[in-house]
Coordinates of C-alpha atoms in Angstrom, one line a residue:
Chain A
X639 CA 122.7 78.9 124.4
X640 CA 120.3 80.3 127.4
X641 CA 116.5 78.8 127.2
X642 CA 113.6 81.3 126.9
X643 CA 110.2 80.9 128.0
X644 CA 107.6 83.4 126.2
X645 CA 104.7 84.1 127.9
X646 CA 102.0 85.3 125.1
X647 CA 102.1 83.3 122.1
X648 CA 100.3 85.3 119.5
X649 CA 101.9 87.4 116.4
X650 CA 104.8 88.3 118.6
X651 CA 105.2 86.4 121.0
X652 CA 104.5 82.8 118.9
X653 CA 107.1 84.5 116.7
X654 CA 109.6 84.7 119.0
X655 CA 109.4 81.7 119.9
X656 CA 109.5 80.2 116.6
X657 CA 112.9 82.5 116.3
X658 CA 114.3 81.5 119.4
X659 CA 114.0 77.8 118.1
X660 CA 115.4 78.5 115.2
X661 CA 118.5 80.1 116.7
X662 CA 118.8 77.2 118.8
X663 CA 117.5 78.0 121.8
X664 CA 115.7 76.1 124.4
X665 CA 112.2 77.2 123.9
X666 CA 108.6 76.7 125.3
X667 CA 105.9 78.8 126.2
X668 CA 102.2 79.3 128.1
X669 CA 99.0 81.2 126.7
X670 CA 96.0 82.2 128.3
X671 CA 94.3 81.3 124.5
X672 CA 93.5 78.1 123.8
X673 CA 93.7 78.8 119.9
X674 CA 96.9 80.2 120.0
X675 CA 98.4 76.6 122.7
X676 CA 96.6 74.6 120.1
X677 CA 97.8 75.8 117.0
X678 CA 101.3 76.3 118.9
X679 CA 101.2 73.1 119.8
X680 CA 100.5 71.3 116.3
X681 CA 103.5 73.3 115.2
X682 CA 105.6 70.9 117.5
X683 CA 106.2 73.6 120.4
X684 CA 106.2 72.6 123.8
X685 CA 102.9 74.8 125.8
X686 CA 102.5 74.9 129.3
X687 CA 100.5 76.3 132.0
X688 CA 102.1 80.0 133.0
X689 CA 103.1 78.2 136.3
X690 CA 104.6 75.4 135.1
X691 CA 106.6 77.6 132.5
X692 CA 107.7 80.0 134.9
X693 CA 108.9 77.0 137.2
X694 CA 110.9 75.6 134.0
X695 CA 112.6 78.8 133.7
X696 CA 113.8 79.4 137.0
X697 CA 115.2 75.7 137.6
X698 CA 116.9 76.3 133.7
X699 CA 117.9 80.2 134.3
X700 CA 115.8 80.9 131.1
X701 CA 115.0 84.5 129.6
X702 CA 111.3 85.1 130.4
X703 CA 109.9 87.1 127.6
X704 CA 106.5 88.5 128.4
X705 CA 104.7 89.1 125.5
X706 CA 101.0 89.6 126.1
X707 CA 99.0 93.2 125.6
X708 CA 99.6 95.9 128.4
X709 CA 96.4 94.9 130.0
X710 CA 97.9 91.5 130.9
X711 CA 101.6 92.7 132.2
X712 CA 100.7 93.3 135.7
X713 CA 99.0 89.8 136.2
X714 CA 102.2 87.9 134.2
X715 CA 104.8 90.0 136.5
X716 CA 102.9 88.5 139.9
X717 CA 103.0 85.1 138.5
X718 CA 107.0 86.0 137.7
X719 CA 107.4 86.6 141.3
X720 CA 105.6 84.4 142.8
X721 CA 107.3 81.3 140.2
X722 CA 110.4 82.7 139.0
X723 CA 111.4 85.9 140.7
X724 CA 115.5 85.4 139.8
X725 CA 115.1 85.2 136.2
X726 CA 116.5 86.9 133.5
X727 CA 113.4 88.7 132.5
X728 CA 112.4 91.1 129.0
X729 CA 109.6 92.2 127.4
X730 CA 107.9 93.0 123.7
X731 CA 105.1 95.1 124.5
X732 CA 104.9 98.2 122.4
X733 CA 104.9 100.7 125.7
X734 CA 107.9 100.7 127.5
X735 CA 107.3 103.0 130.7
X736 CA 104.1 101.8 131.9
X737 CA 105.8 98.3 131.5
X738 CA 109.3 99.5 133.5
X739 CA 107.3 100.7 136.4
X740 CA 104.9 97.5 136.7
X741 CA 108.6 95.9 137.1
X742 CA 109.6 98.0 139.5
X743 CA 107.3 97.8 141.8
X744 CA 106.6 93.7 141.1
X745 CA 109.8 92.6 140.6
X746 CA 112.2 95.6 142.0
X747 CA 114.9 93.3 141.6
X748 CA 114.7 91.8 138.3
X749 CA 117.6 91.2 135.8
X750 CA 115.1 93.0 133.8
X751 CA 115.7 94.8 130.6
X752 CA 112.4 95.6 128.0
X753 CA 112.3 95.3 124.5
X754 CA 110.0 96.0 121.7
X755 CA 110.5 94.8 117.8
X756 CA 109.1 96.9 115.4
X757 CA 107.3 94.5 113.1
X758 CA 103.5 94.0 113.0
X759 CA 101.1 93.0 110.4
X760 CA 97.3 93.5 110.6
X761 CA 96.9 89.7 111.3
X762 CA 97.4 88.4 115.3
X763 CA 97.2 85.3 116.8
X764 CA 100.0 82.3 116.3
X765 CA 99.1 81.7 112.9
X766 CA 100.1 84.5 112.1
X767 CA 103.2 84.8 113.8
X768 CA 106.8 83.1 111.8
X769 CA 109.9 83.2 112.5
X770 CA 111.6 85.5 110.0
X771 CA 109.3 88.4 111.3
X772 CA 111.8 90.1 113.2
X773 CA 114.6 90.0 110.4
X774 CA 116.1 92.9 109.5
X775 CA 113.6 94.8 112.1
X776 CA 114.6 97.5 114.9
X777 CA 114.2 96.1 118.3
X778 CA 114.4 98.6 121.4
X779 CA 115.8 97.3 124.1
X780 CA 116.2 99.9 127.7
X781 CA 118.7 101.5 128.6
X782 CA 117.7 103.5 132.4
X783 CA 120.3 104.2 134.9
X784 CA 120.0 101.3 137.4
X785 CA 119.4 98.9 134.0
X786 CA 122.0 96.1 134.7
X787 CA 124.7 95.0 132.0
X788 CA 124.3 91.3 131.9
X789 CA 120.2 92.3 131.6
X790 CA 120.3 94.3 128.9
X791 CA 122.8 91.8 127.0
X792 CA 120.0 89.1 127.6
X793 CA 117.4 90.8 126.0
X794 CA 119.7 92.4 123.4
X795 CA 120.9 89.2 122.5
X796 CA 117.8 87.5 121.7
X797 CA 116.9 90.0 119.5
X798 CA 119.7 89.4 117.3
X799 CA 119.0 86.2 117.8
X800 CA 115.9 86.3 115.9
X801 CA 117.1 88.4 113.4
X802 CA 116.4 91.9 114.5
X803 CA 118.9 94.8 114.9
X804 CA 119.5 96.7 118.5
X805 CA 118.0 100.2 119.0
X806 CA 118.9 101.2 122.8
X807 CA 117.1 103.5 124.5
X808 CA 114.9 104.8 127.3
X809 CA 111.6 103.8 127.6
X810 CA 110.4 107.7 128.0
X811 CA 112.2 108.2 124.6
X812 CA 111.0 105.3 122.8
X813 CA 107.5 105.9 124.4
X814 CA 107.7 109.0 122.7
X815 CA 108.7 108.1 119.7
X816 CA 106.7 105.3 118.6
X817 CA 103.3 107.7 119.7
X818 CA 104.9 109.6 116.6
X819 CA 105.9 106.6 114.2
X820 CA 103.3 103.6 115.3
X821 CA 100.7 105.2 117.5
X822 CA 99.8 108.2 115.4
X823 CA 99.8 106.1 112.5
X824 CA 97.1 104.2 113.7
X825 CA 95.0 106.8 115.0
X826 CA 95.2 108.5 111.9
X827 CA 94.6 104.9 109.8
X828 CA 91.3 104.8 111.5
X829 CA 90.0 108.3 110.8
X830 CA 91.0 108.3 107.5
X831 CA 89.1 105.3 107.3
X832 CA 86.4 106.7 108.7
X833 CA 86.4 109.8 106.6
X834 CA 86.8 107.9 103.6
X835 CA 83.9 105.4 104.5
X836 CA 81.7 108.0 105.2
X837 CA 81.5 108.9 101.4
X838 CA 79.4 105.9 100.7
X839 CA 80.1 103.1 97.7
X840 CA 81.2 105.9 95.3
X841 CA 84.2 107.1 97.6
X842 CA 85.3 103.4 98.4
X843 CA 85.0 101.9 94.7
X844 CA 87.4 104.8 93.8
X845 CA 90.0 104.5 96.7
X846 CA 93.3 103.4 95.6
X847 CA 96.8 103.2 96.5
X848 CA 96.9 106.4 98.8
X849 CA 93.9 105.6 100.7
X850 CA 94.6 101.3 100.9
X851 CA 98.2 102.2 102.5
X852 CA 97.0 105.1 104.3
X853 CA 94.1 102.6 106.2
X854 CA 96.1 99.3 105.9
X855 CA 96.5 99.5 109.5
X856 CA 93.0 100.3 110.6
X857 CA 92.4 96.6 109.8
X858 CA 94.1 95.4 113.1
X859 CA 92.9 93.7 115.6
X860 CA 90.9 96.8 117.7
X861 CA 91.6 95.7 121.2
X862 CA 95.4 95.2 119.9
X863 CA 95.1 98.8 118.8
X864 CA 93.6 99.8 121.7
X865 CA 96.0 98.2 124.6
X866 CA 98.9 99.9 122.2
X867 CA 97.5 103.2 121.8
X868 CA 95.5 103.6 125.2
X869 CA 98.9 102.4 126.7
X870 CA 100.7 105.5 126.1
X871 CA 98.2 107.8 126.6
X872 CA 100.5 111.0 127.4
X873 CA 102.9 110.5 124.5
X874 CA 100.5 109.8 122.0
X875 CA 98.3 112.8 123.5
X876 CA 101.4 115.1 122.4
X877 CA 102.0 112.9 119.1
X878 CA 98.1 114.3 118.4
X879 CA 98.7 117.6 119.7
X880 CA 101.2 118.0 116.8
X881 CA 99.4 116.1 114.2
X882 CA 96.4 118.5 115.2
X883 CA 98.1 121.7 114.6
X884 CA 99.7 120.7 111.6
X885 CA 96.5 119.5 109.9
X886 CA 94.7 123.0 111.5
X887 CA 97.2 125.2 109.9
X888 CA 96.7 123.0 106.3
X889 CA 93.3 123.6 107.0
X890 CA 93.9 127.2 107.9
X891 CA 96.5 127.8 104.9
X892 CA 94.2 126.2 102.2
X893 CA 91.0 128.2 103.1
X894 CA 92.4 131.6 103.3
X895 CA 95.1 131.3 100.8
X896 CA 94.5 128.5 98.9
X897 CA 97.8 127.1 99.1
X898 CA 99.3 123.8 100.7
X899 CA 103.0 124.3 100.5
X900 CA 104.1 124.5 103.7
X901 CA 102.2 120.9 104.5
X902 CA 103.2 119.6 101.5
X903 CA 107.3 120.7 101.5
X904 CA 107.1 119.7 105.4
X905 CA 106.3 116.3 104.2
X906 CA 108.0 115.7 101.4
X907 CA 111.1 117.2 103.3
X908 CA 110.5 114.5 106.5
X909 CA 109.4 111.8 104.1
X910 CA 113.1 112.4 102.8
X911 CA 114.9 112.3 105.8
X912 CA 113.3 108.8 106.3
X913 CA 114.2 107.4 103.1
X914 CA 117.9 109.2 104.1
X915 CA 118.2 107.5 107.3
X916 CA 117.6 103.8 105.9
X917 CA 119.8 104.5 102.8
X918 CA 122.8 106.3 104.8
X919 CA 126.0 104.7 104.9
X920 CA 126.8 103.1 108.0
X921 CA 129.9 104.1 110.3
X922 CA 131.2 100.8 112.7
X923 CA 132.4 101.6 116.5
X924 CA 132.5 99.1 119.1
X925 CA 131.2 99.7 122.3
X926 CA 132.3 98.0 126.0
X927 CA 129.7 96.3 127.7
X928 CA 129.8 97.5 130.9
X929 CA 127.9 101.1 132.8
X930 CA 129.6 103.8 130.9
X931 CA 128.9 101.8 127.7
X932 CA 125.4 101.6 128.0
X933 CA 125.1 104.9 128.2
X934 CA 127.2 105.3 125.2
X935 CA 125.0 103.0 123.3
X936 CA 121.9 104.7 124.2
X937 CA 123.4 107.8 123.0
X938 CA 123.9 106.3 119.6
X939 CA 120.4 104.6 119.7
X940 CA 119.1 108.3 120.3
X941 CA 121.3 109.5 116.9
X942 CA 119.8 106.3 114.4
X943 CA 122.6 103.9 115.8
X944 CA 121.6 99.8 115.9
X945 CA 123.7 96.9 117.9
X946 CA 124.1 94.7 115.2
X947 CA 126.1 91.9 117.0
X948 CA 127.6 91.1 120.6
X949 CA 130.5 89.8 121.8
X950 CA 131.2 88.6 126.3
X951 CA 132.4 92.2 126.5
X952 CA 131.0 94.1 123.9
X953 CA 128.8 95.7 121.4
X954 CA 129.3 96.1 117.6
X955 CA 127.4 99.5 116.6
X956 CA 126.0 101.0 113.0
X957 CA 125.2 104.3 112.8
X958 CA 123.6 106.2 110.0
X959 CA 126.6 109.2 108.6
X960 CA 123.6 111.9 108.8
Chain B
X325 CA 89.4 102.7 66.1
X326 CA 89.4 106.0 66.9
X327 CA 92.8 107.8 67.2
X328 CA 94.0 109.0 70.8
X329 CA 95.8 112.6 70.8
X330 CA 97.5 113.0 74.6
X331 CA 98.6 116.4 75.5
X332 CA 100.7 116.2 78.2
X333 CA 103.2 112.9 79.0
X334 CA 104.0 112.7 82.6
X335 CA 102.8 109.6 84.4
X336 CA 99.5 109.1 83.7
X337 CA 99.4 111.3 80.4
X338 CA 102.2 108.7 79.5
X339 CA 100.8 105.8 80.4
X340 CA 97.9 106.7 78.7
X341 CA 99.7 106.9 75.0
X342 CA 101.5 103.9 75.8
X343 CA 98.0 101.7 76.7
X344 CA 96.0 103.3 73.9
X345 CA 98.9 102.6 71.3
X346 CA 99.1 98.9 72.8
X347 CA 95.4 98.6 72.3
X348 CA 96.2 99.6 68.3
X349 CA 95.1 102.9 68.3
X350 CA 96.9 105.6 66.3
X351 CA 98.4 107.9 69.5
X352 CA 100.6 110.7 69.3
X353 CA 100.9 113.3 72.2
X354 CA 102.9 116.4 72.7
X355 CA 104.5 118.0 75.9
X356 CA 105.9 120.8 77.6
X357 CA 108.2 118.9 79.1
X358 CA 111.8 118.0 77.0
X359 CA 112.6 115.7 79.2
X360 CA 109.1 113.6 78.6
X361 CA 109.6 114.1 74.9
X362 CA 112.9 113.0 74.7
X363 CA 111.9 110.0 76.6
X364 CA 108.8 109.2 74.8
X365 CA 110.8 109.6 71.5
X366 CA 113.2 107.2 72.6
X367 CA 110.5 104.5 73.2
X368 CA 109.0 105.1 69.8
X369 CA 106.5 106.9 70.3
X370 CA 105.3 110.0 67.6
X371 CA 106.1 113.6 69.8
X372 CA 104.6 116.9 67.9
X373 CA 104.3 120.4 69.3
X374 CA 100.9 121.2 71.1
X375 CA 99.6 122.8 67.6
X376 CA 100.3 120.2 65.1
X377 CA 99.4 117.3 67.7
X378 CA 95.8 119.0 67.8
X379 CA 95.7 119.8 64.2
X380 CA 95.9 116.1 63.1
X381 CA 93.6 115.4 66.0
X382 CA 91.2 117.7 64.3
X383 CA 92.4 116.3 60.7
X384 CA 91.7 112.8 62.0
X385 CA 88.6 113.3 64.5
X386 CA 90.3 111.8 67.1
X387 CA 90.6 111.9 70.9
X388 CA 92.1 114.7 72.9
X389 CA 93.1 114.0 76.3
X390 CA 94.3 116.1 78.2
X391 CA 96.7 115.0 81.0
X392 CA 98.6 118.2 82.3
X393 CA 98.4 119.4 85.9
X394 CA 95.5 121.3 86.5
X395 CA 97.0 124.7 86.6
X396 CA 97.9 123.9 82.4
X397 CA 94.4 122.9 81.9
X398 CA 93.3 126.4 80.7
X399 CA 96.1 127.2 78.5
X400 CA 95.8 123.7 76.8
X401 CA 92.0 124.2 76.2
X402 CA 92.2 127.7 74.7
X403 CA 94.6 125.8 72.1
X404 CA 92.2 122.9 71.7
X405 CA 89.5 125.9 70.9
X406 CA 92.1 127.5 67.9
X407 CA 93.2 124.1 66.1
X408 CA 90.8 121.7 67.0
X409 CA 87.4 123.0 68.4
X410 CA 85.6 119.9 67.1
X411 CA 87.9 117.5 68.5
X412 CA 86.3 114.6 71.3
X413 CA 87.6 115.7 74.2
X414 CA 88.4 114.1 77.6
X415 CA 90.9 114.2 80.3
X416 CA 93.0 112.7 83.0
X417 CA 92.9 115.7 85.5
X418 CA 92.6 114.6 89.4
X419 CA 90.0 117.4 90.1
X420 CA 86.7 117.1 87.7
X421 CA 84.6 120.3 88.5
X422 CA 87.1 123.1 87.8
X423 CA 87.8 121.0 84.2
X424 CA 84.3 120.8 83.5
X425 CA 83.8 124.7 84.0
X426 CA 86.7 125.6 82.1
X427 CA 85.5 123.6 78.9
X428 CA 82.4 124.9 79.2
X429 CA 83.6 128.4 79.7
X430 CA 86.5 128.3 76.8
X431 CA 84.8 124.9 74.4
X432 CA 80.9 125.6 75.0
X433 CA 79.9 122.9 72.6
X434 CA 82.4 120.7 73.0
X435 CA 82.1 116.5 72.7
X436 CA 83.4 116.3 76.3
X437 CA 83.1 113.7 79.3
X438 CA 85.5 114.1 82.0
X439 CA 88.0 111.0 83.3
X440 CA 90.3 110.3 86.2
X441 CA 91.9 107.0 86.7
X442 CA 92.6 106.1 90.0
X443 CA 96.1 105.1 89.7
X444 CA 99.3 106.3 90.3
X445 CA 102.7 106.0 91.5
X446 CA 104.9 108.2 93.9
X447 CA 107.3 108.0 91.2
X448 CA 106.2 110.7 88.5
X449 CA 107.2 111.9 84.7
X450 CA 107.4 109.5 81.4
X451 CA 110.0 107.5 82.2
X452 CA 107.8 106.1 85.4
X453 CA 104.7 105.4 83.2
X454 CA 104.0 102.4 81.9
X455 CA 100.9 100.6 79.5
X456 CA 99.2 98.8 82.0
X457 CA 99.5 101.0 85.1
X458 CA 95.5 100.9 84.8
X459 CA 95.1 97.5 84.5
X460 CA 91.9 96.4 86.8
X461 CA 92.3 100.8 88.6
X462 CA 88.8 102.4 88.6
X463 CA 88.4 105.0 85.7
X464 CA 85.8 108.0 86.6
X465 CA 84.0 109.2 83.8
X466 CA 81.7 112.4 84.6
X467 CA 78.0 112.2 83.7
X468 CA 76.2 115.4 83.8
X469 CA 73.0 116.7 82.7
X470 CA 74.2 118.0 79.5
X471 CA 76.4 115.4 78.7
X472 CA 76.4 114.0 75.3
X473 CA 76.7 110.6 75.0
X474 CA 78.5 109.5 72.1
X475 CA 80.8 111.4 74.1
X476 CA 80.9 109.9 77.2
X477 CA 81.0 106.1 74.7
X478 CA 84.2 107.7 73.5
X479 CA 85.6 108.7 77.0
X480 CA 84.8 105.6 78.6
X481 CA 85.8 103.5 76.0
X482 CA 89.6 104.7 76.0
X483 CA 89.2 103.7 80.3
X484 CA 88.6 100.4 79.3
X485 CA 91.2 100.2 76.3
X486 CA 93.3 101.1 79.2
X487 CA 92.4 98.1 81.2
X488 CA 90.5 100.4 83.8
X489 CA 86.8 99.8 84.6
X490 CA 84.4 103.0 84.2
X491 CA 83.2 104.7 87.5
X492 CA 79.9 106.9 86.1
X493 CA 79.6 109.8 88.5
X494 CA 78.9 113.6 88.7
X495 CA 82.1 116.4 88.5
X496 CA 80.7 116.8 92.3
X497 CA 80.6 113.4 93.1
X498 CA 83.6 112.8 92.2
X499 CA 85.5 115.5 93.6
X500 CA 83.9 115.2 96.9
X501 CA 84.8 111.4 97.0
X502 CA 88.2 111.8 96.0
X503 CA 88.7 114.4 98.7
X504 CA 88.1 112.0 101.1
X505 CA 90.1 108.6 99.9
X506 CA 92.6 110.8 97.5
X507 CA 93.4 114.0 98.2
X508 CA 93.3 113.9 102.3
X509 CA 95.2 110.9 102.9
X510 CA 97.8 113.0 100.9
X511 CA 97.1 115.8 103.4
X512 CA 97.8 113.1 106.4
X513 CA 100.7 111.7 105.2
X514 CA 102.7 115.1 104.9
X515 CA 101.6 116.1 108.3
X516 CA 102.6 112.1 109.9
X517 CA 106.2 112.2 107.9
X518 CA 106.6 115.5 109.6
X519 CA 105.3 114.7 113.1
X520 CA 107.3 111.5 112.8
X521 CA 110.3 113.4 111.8
X522 CA 109.8 115.8 114.3
X523 CA 111.1 113.0 117.0
X524 CA 114.4 112.9 115.3
X525 CA 116.7 110.1 113.8
X526 CA 115.7 107.9 117.1
X527 CA 111.6 108.1 115.9
X528 CA 112.6 107.1 112.5
X529 CA 115.2 104.6 112.9
X530 CA 112.3 102.9 115.2
X531 CA 110.0 103.5 111.9
X532 CA 108.3 100.0 110.5
X533 CA 105.4 99.3 108.3
X534 CA 102.8 101.7 110.1
X535 CA 104.4 104.9 109.5
X536 CA 106.2 103.4 106.0
X537 CA 103.1 102.6 104.6
X538 CA 100.8 106.3 105.9
X539 CA 103.4 108.3 104.4
X540 CA 104.3 106.8 101.2
X541 CA 102.9 109.1 100.0
X542 CA 104.6 112.0 101.1
X543 CA 107.1 110.9 98.9
X544 CA 105.4 112.2 95.8
X545 CA 106.0 115.4 93.5
X546 CA 105.3 118.0 95.8
X547 CA 103.8 120.3 92.6
X548 CA 101.9 117.5 91.4
X549 CA 100.4 117.3 94.8
X550 CA 100.1 121.0 95.6
X551 CA 98.2 121.1 91.7
X552 CA 95.9 117.9 92.8
X553 CA 94.5 119.0 96.5
X554 CA 95.1 122.7 95.8
X555 CA 92.5 122.7 92.9
X556 CA 89.9 120.6 94.7
X557 CA 89.3 123.2 97.4
X558 CA 85.8 123.4 98.6
X559 CA 85.6 119.8 98.7
X560 CA 89.2 118.8 100.7
X561 CA 88.2 121.4 103.2
X562 CA 85.1 119.7 103.8
X563 CA 87.2 116.6 104.3
X564 CA 89.6 118.3 106.5
X565 CA 87.2 119.7 108.4
X566 CA 85.8 115.6 108.8
X567 CA 89.2 114.6 109.6
X568 CA 89.4 117.6 112.3
X569 CA 86.4 116.7 114.2
X570 CA 86.9 112.6 114.5
X571 CA 90.8 114.0 115.8
X572 CA 89.4 115.9 118.2
X573 CA 87.2 113.8 119.3
X574 CA 89.4 111.0 119.4
X575 CA 92.0 113.5 121.5
X576 CA 89.1 114.6 123.9
X577 CA 88.0 110.8 125.0
X578 CA 92.0 109.7 125.2
X579 CA 92.7 112.7 127.1
X580 CA 89.7 113.1 129.6
X581 CA 88.7 108.6 129.5
X582 CA 92.5 107.4 128.7
X583 CA 89.8 105.7 125.9
X584 CA 90.4 105.0 122.0
X585 CA 87.1 103.0 121.2
X586 CA 84.9 104.9 119.1
X587 CA 87.8 106.1 117.0
X588 CA 89.9 102.0 116.3
X589 CA 86.1 100.6 115.9
X590 CA 84.5 103.3 113.5
X591 CA 88.4 102.8 111.5
X592 CA 87.9 99.2 111.6
X593 CA 84.4 99.0 110.7
X594 CA 85.4 101.7 107.6
X595 CA 88.2 99.2 106.6
X596 CA 86.0 96.2 106.3
X597 CA 83.8 98.4 104.6
X598 CA 86.5 98.9 102.0
X599 CA 87.1 95.3 101.5
X600 CA 83.4 94.1 101.9
X601 CA 83.1 96.2 98.7
X602 CA 86.0 94.9 97.1
X603 CA 85.1 91.3 97.8
X604 CA 82.0 91.5 97.4
X605 CA 80.0 89.2 94.2
X606 CA 79.1 91.1 91.4
X607 CA 75.6 91.7 89.7
X608 CA 75.7 92.2 86.2
X609 CA 73.4 94.2 84.2
X610 CA 73.2 96.1 80.7
X611 CA 72.4 99.7 80.1
X612 CA 71.5 101.4 76.9
X613 CA 73.4 104.1 76.1
X614 CA 71.2 106.9 76.0
X615 CA 70.7 110.3 78.2
X616 CA 68.1 107.9 80.6
X617 CA 71.2 104.9 80.4
X618 CA 73.5 107.7 81.5
X619 CA 71.9 108.9 84.3
X620 CA 70.9 105.6 85.3
X621 CA 74.8 104.6 85.0
X622 CA 75.7 107.7 87.7
X623 CA 72.8 105.9 89.7
X624 CA 74.8 103.0 89.5
X625 CA 78.5 104.1 90.1
X626 CA 77.2 105.9 93.4
X627 CA 76.5 102.5 94.5
X628 CA 79.7 100.8 93.6
X629 CA 79.2 100.1 90.0
X630 CA 81.4 100.0 87.7
X631 CA 81.0 99.7 83.2
X632 CA 83.3 96.7 82.5
X633 CA 82.3 96.9 78.7
X634 CA 81.0 98.6 76.0
X635 CA 79.1 97.9 72.9
X636 CA 77.4 100.4 69.8
X637 CA 74.7 101.1 72.2
X638 CA 74.7 100.1 75.6
X639 CA 76.7 99.3 78.4
X640 CA 77.7 96.0 80.5
X641 CA 78.0 97.4 84.3
X642 CA 78.5 94.8 87.2
X643 CA 77.5 96.1 90.7
X644 CA 78.9 95.3 94.2
X645 CA 76.0 93.1 96.1
X646 CA 75.6 95.2 99.5

């Protein structure tokens, strides 16, 4: 089993380290946070300096997992280039295009495929993590024209070992999608919380499930939310513009005719799409792990398919019957 | 114990009927829905025609609870005027100004105070309800210049018997508040669901907690959501305008400087306001139930206070120490 070296031991990186160890892999990490380092060591994990961690990764031909906020990725990749330039490489950062661009710049011959587990909590740091965080979750693994099959397989294998299901996707398609279903929800939660709080104690005293649910992620660490949303600026601007258009149309319709029919019906149908995708029966297929197979996997990912198992030379995919 | 006559046996009305009966009160209802009537009878409750239900209310000096969508309130009040014009009267409709206006028009001498329990589910109908739906929830009971103390006490007493805590408020302040913390969240959920679904199966396949939470109430019955939101048009337009302003500012800042600091920080602080109000230590006070006391209760409600018990001539209030 390939060893795993996790750089960054916050909620996500810390949970990856735990899950990799639980899967029986040799695993160690490094973190710039003394608090996280102390907590991880207290839980029995090996925490090294980043240089030590990467040197060991090079010596053991490990998979290096970059699990820092986007703002720290460039500095980490430079250390990887210095200490483990041949390492297997993936990341769990919430935006994929900017990370891929950094990898191309800093480690042009890296054996890299990007990753993004779709699991989170409003809490952060090592102490908030646990090995089962990714159980049943989607975990995007990027496929580009130049992605090496072996590198993709390593990243996907880690995701499966962590209990997740792999969604093959291009970085661009991923970033556009998560702008809609992760980054815009954070912006909406922040705006909704502020408009509610502007109503004073009476409004907050009357607030119930719809407000609590709609503002939950506004309680997340602001630095992490900013790193995530600001790091996906172009795609998020598109999503915000779509939202402004729809919200403006709702406003116009409510003001002029008193009706929110279009808005409410579209929202109800869209929410049903989400349930339908989740509840749909699945078709299984097997895709060979070669260059053409990777392209096919990306197509299946765009249709809602997920890789649920890997053999030495093939991927098992479950696709919704939509 | 005063008897309770519930007109409308959907999620809220059905739960009120169950809760009132559980509290030991004589209780019966009526509904225009054959499905709800059949289900309520199967559960052992007495379901009459609206005329029969109201005649019995008049005979037993019961509290009539209007629990229909806003769009049906006028017709119900006309039946109340015909069959039980002297009855104690409250309602559980999600908007209070329009109901109060209808009551003034149709039953100018009614012994009325409006109510609104802040509890809901995305499911609807009798079968979705249960007696404990209101346990610990806020339940607004309106105080206006002309509210009769005895009528207010009856409405508040029902809320307490249902396990809720009473938030005294004017109809106008209530409608402004719920536009922010209930109706805008429904509009936001609908818009967010639609923008997400526009991302296709890939986006929905990657959707996790933030999108699920942010769109949950988009799965509610569209007719009920429309009745609720469209019935509070003016206050909701103000809230939507605030939201458009904040979302537009976020867009502008992200596009021009790449920063979402103001948006994210404001959202995080606002969410903390919600937690702080919920977790704050409470100060207890006793307010006499007379005209001056009602005005004092309304002030306390605007500061986040809740009535937690009633005696014959006083209310026990718990107020947050903010």
